[in-house]
């Protein structure tokens, strides 16, 4: 089966993103992810952003925050422990990143979170952090380029 260049790029980037999803709680570095995608470290960042619309660092942060949201909702672990469990090395960085992505602090999120009786995959998909720009804002930005 012959793949087009774009399909091949997408597959390699998907492998790197899958690795980020599997090992989000571990320290990950761009050269290792770039090696999975068979790209240089500098090219990996550019191609990842072209394919997924965000940098690898931003994607990893969102993935960690998404998992932290689930842990805060489903467990009684202290916020500090949740931060460590999802791969943040600093409570300050975790709190700042969480607030930027979710819009409130981890403690406020936990206080507002209500248990729901649906499979966790639905909750994860429904509450997944998203970019704060709208599609029309992205189109406006693309048109300005």
GROMACS .gro file of C-alpha atoms in nm:
model
  145
    1UNK     CA    1   0.000   0.000   0.000
    2UNK     CA    2   0.146   0.330  -0.106
    3UNK     CA    3   0.088   0.625   0.122
    4UNK     CA    4   0.091   0.983   0.012
    5UNK     CA    5   0.348   1.205   0.180
    6UNK     CA    6   0.074   1.365   0.390
    7UNK     CA    7  -0.065   1.028   0.501
    8UNK     CA    8   0.283   0.915   0.599
    9UNK     CA    9   0.340   1.234   0.797
   10UNK     CA   10   0.004   1.199   0.969
   11UNK     CA   11   0.080   0.838   1.067
   12UNK     CA   12   0.418   0.929   1.212
   13UNK     CA   13   0.271   1.220   1.406
   14UNK     CA   14  -0.007   0.994   1.534
   15UNK     CA   15   0.254   0.750   1.666
   16UNK     CA   16   0.427   1.034   1.851
   17UNK     CA   17   0.096   1.161   1.991
   18UNK     CA   18   0.001   0.809   2.100
   19UNK     CA   19   0.331   0.788   2.287
   20UNK     CA   20   0.248   1.117   2.459
   21UNK     CA   21  -0.095   0.978   2.553
   22UNK     CA   22   0.058   0.660   2.695
   23UNK     CA   23   0.341   0.824   2.888
   24UNK     CA   24   0.191   1.165   2.977
   25UNK     CA   25   0.292   1.132   3.343
   26UNK     CA   26   0.658   1.072   3.261
   27UNK     CA   27   0.913   1.333   3.166
   28UNK     CA   28   0.905   1.342   2.785
   29UNK     CA   29   1.149   1.525   2.566
   30UNK     CA   30   1.109   1.649   2.213
   31UNK     CA   31   1.411   1.460   2.071
   32UNK     CA   32   1.263   1.127   2.185
   33UNK     CA   33   0.923   1.210   2.037
   34UNK     CA   34   1.086   1.339   1.720
   35UNK     CA   35   1.272   1.009   1.688
   36UNK     CA   36   0.940   0.823   1.703
   37UNK     CA   37   0.816   1.040   1.417
   38UNK     CA   38   1.146   1.005   1.229
   39UNK     CA   39   1.197   1.382   1.223
   40UNK     CA   40   1.448   1.626   1.365
   41UNK     CA   41   1.348   1.791   1.690
   42UNK     CA   42   1.298   2.130   1.529
   43UNK     CA   43   1.095   1.992   1.239
   44UNK     CA   44   0.887   1.775   1.475
   45UNK     CA   45   0.750   2.080   1.657
   46UNK     CA   46   0.652   2.254   1.335
   47UNK     CA   47   0.491   1.946   1.179
   48UNK     CA   48   0.306   1.854   1.500
   49UNK     CA   49   0.154   2.201   1.510
   50UNK     CA   50   0.058   2.183   1.142
   51UNK     CA   51  -0.115   1.848   1.194
   52UNK     CA   52  -0.280   1.906   1.535
   53UNK     CA   53  -0.302   2.283   1.559
   54UNK     CA   54  -0.098   2.311   1.879
   55UNK     CA   55   0.257   2.256   1.992
   56UNK     CA   56   0.364   1.921   2.143
   57UNK     CA   57   0.418   2.096   2.477
   58UNK     CA   58   0.069   2.245   2.475
   59UNK     CA   59  -0.084   1.909   2.379
   60UNK     CA   60   0.099   1.734   2.662
   61UNK     CA   61  -0.015   1.998   2.910
   62UNK     CA   62  -0.377   1.960   2.799
   63UNK     CA   63  -0.349   1.582   2.827
   64UNK     CA   64  -0.210   1.610   3.180
   65UNK     CA   65  -0.479   1.858   3.283
   66UNK     CA   66  -0.747   1.632   3.137
   67UNK     CA   67  -0.624   1.343   3.350
   68UNK     CA   68  -0.595   1.571   3.654
   69UNK     CA   69  -0.958   1.674   3.607
   70UNK     CA   70  -1.061   1.309   3.620
   71UNK     CA   71  -0.853   1.242   3.932
   72UNK     CA   72  -0.989   1.551   4.107
   73UNK     CA   73  -1.344   1.445   4.022
   74UNK     CA   74  -1.309   1.078   4.112
   75UNK     CA   75  -1.063   1.067   4.403
   76UNK     CA   76  -0.993   1.237   4.732
   77UNK     CA   77  -0.621   1.267   4.663
   78UNK     CA   78  -0.468   1.598   4.763
   79UNK     CA   79  -0.416   1.843   4.477
   80UNK     CA   80  -0.041   1.817   4.520
   81UNK     CA   81  -0.054   1.440   4.476
   82UNK     CA   82  -0.271   1.479   4.166
   83UNK     CA   83  -0.014   1.721   4.023
   84UNK     CA   84   0.265   1.466   4.075
   85UNK     CA   85   0.052   1.179   3.944
   86UNK     CA   86  -0.010   1.348   3.609
   87UNK     CA   87   0.351   1.447   3.553
   88UNK     CA   88   0.387   1.802   3.681
   89UNK     CA   89   0.707   1.861   3.878
   90UNK     CA   90   0.583   2.179   4.045
   91UNK     CA   91   0.254   2.253   4.219
   92UNK     CA   92   0.277   2.616   4.105
   93UNK     CA   93   0.315   2.515   3.741
   94UNK     CA   94   0.029   2.268   3.775
   95UNK     CA   95  -0.204   2.526   3.931
   96UNK     CA   96  -0.114   2.793   3.676
   97UNK     CA   97  -0.151   2.554   3.381
   98UNK     CA   98  -0.475   2.405   3.517
   99UNK     CA   99  -0.626   2.752   3.565
  100UNK     CA  100  -0.521   2.861   3.216
  101UNK     CA  101  -0.673   2.553   3.051
  102UNK     CA  102  -0.985   2.499   3.263
  103UNK     CA  103  -1.058   2.853   3.380
  104UNK     CA  104  -1.052   2.786   3.755
  105UNK     CA  105  -0.810   2.650   4.013
  106UNK     CA  106  -0.786   2.274   4.082
  107UNK     CA  107  -0.950   2.323   4.423
  108UNK     CA  108  -1.235   2.526   4.273
  109UNK     CA  109  -1.280   2.262   4.003
  110UNK     CA  110  -1.300   1.985   4.264
  111UNK     CA  111  -1.556   2.182   4.467
  112UNK     CA  112  -1.773   2.236   4.157
  113UNK     CA  113  -1.737   1.885   4.014
  114UNK     CA  114  -2.038   1.668   4.064
  115UNK     CA  115  -2.027   1.291   4.035
  116UNK     CA  116  -2.208   1.164   3.729
  117UNK     CA  117  -2.332   0.816   3.659
  118UNK     CA  118  -2.197   0.761   3.307
  119UNK     CA  119  -1.889   0.578   3.180
  120UNK     CA  120  -1.569   0.768   3.247
  121UNK     CA  121  -1.485   0.780   2.875
  122UNK     CA  122  -1.796   0.994   2.817
  123UNK     CA  123  -1.703   1.226   3.103
  124UNK     CA  124  -1.348   1.255   2.970
  125UNK     CA  125  -1.469   1.335   2.619
  126UNK     CA  126  -1.733   1.580   2.740
  127UNK     CA  127  -1.502   1.770   2.975
  128UNK     CA  128  -1.187   1.752   2.759
  129UNK     CA  129  -1.007   2.087   2.767
  130UNK     CA  130  -1.032   2.264   2.434
  131UNK     CA  131  -0.856   2.556   2.278
  132UNK     CA  132  -1.016   2.882   2.379
  133UNK     CA  133  -1.029   3.018   2.025
  134UNK     CA  134  -1.330   2.969   1.808
  135UNK     CA  135  -1.318   2.830   1.457
  136UNK     CA  136  -1.402   3.171   1.312
  137UNK     CA  137  -1.113   3.327   1.509
  138UNK     CA  138  -0.877   3.070   1.359
  139UNK     CA  139  -1.012   3.143   1.011
  140UNK     CA  140  -0.962   3.515   1.070
  141UNK     CA  141  -0.605   3.444   1.181
  142UNK     CA  142  -0.540   3.225   0.877
  143UNK     CA  143  -0.681   3.490   0.646
  144UNK     CA  144  -0.451   3.751   0.799
  145UNK     CA  145  -0.141   3.536   0.723
   0.00000   0.00000   0.00000
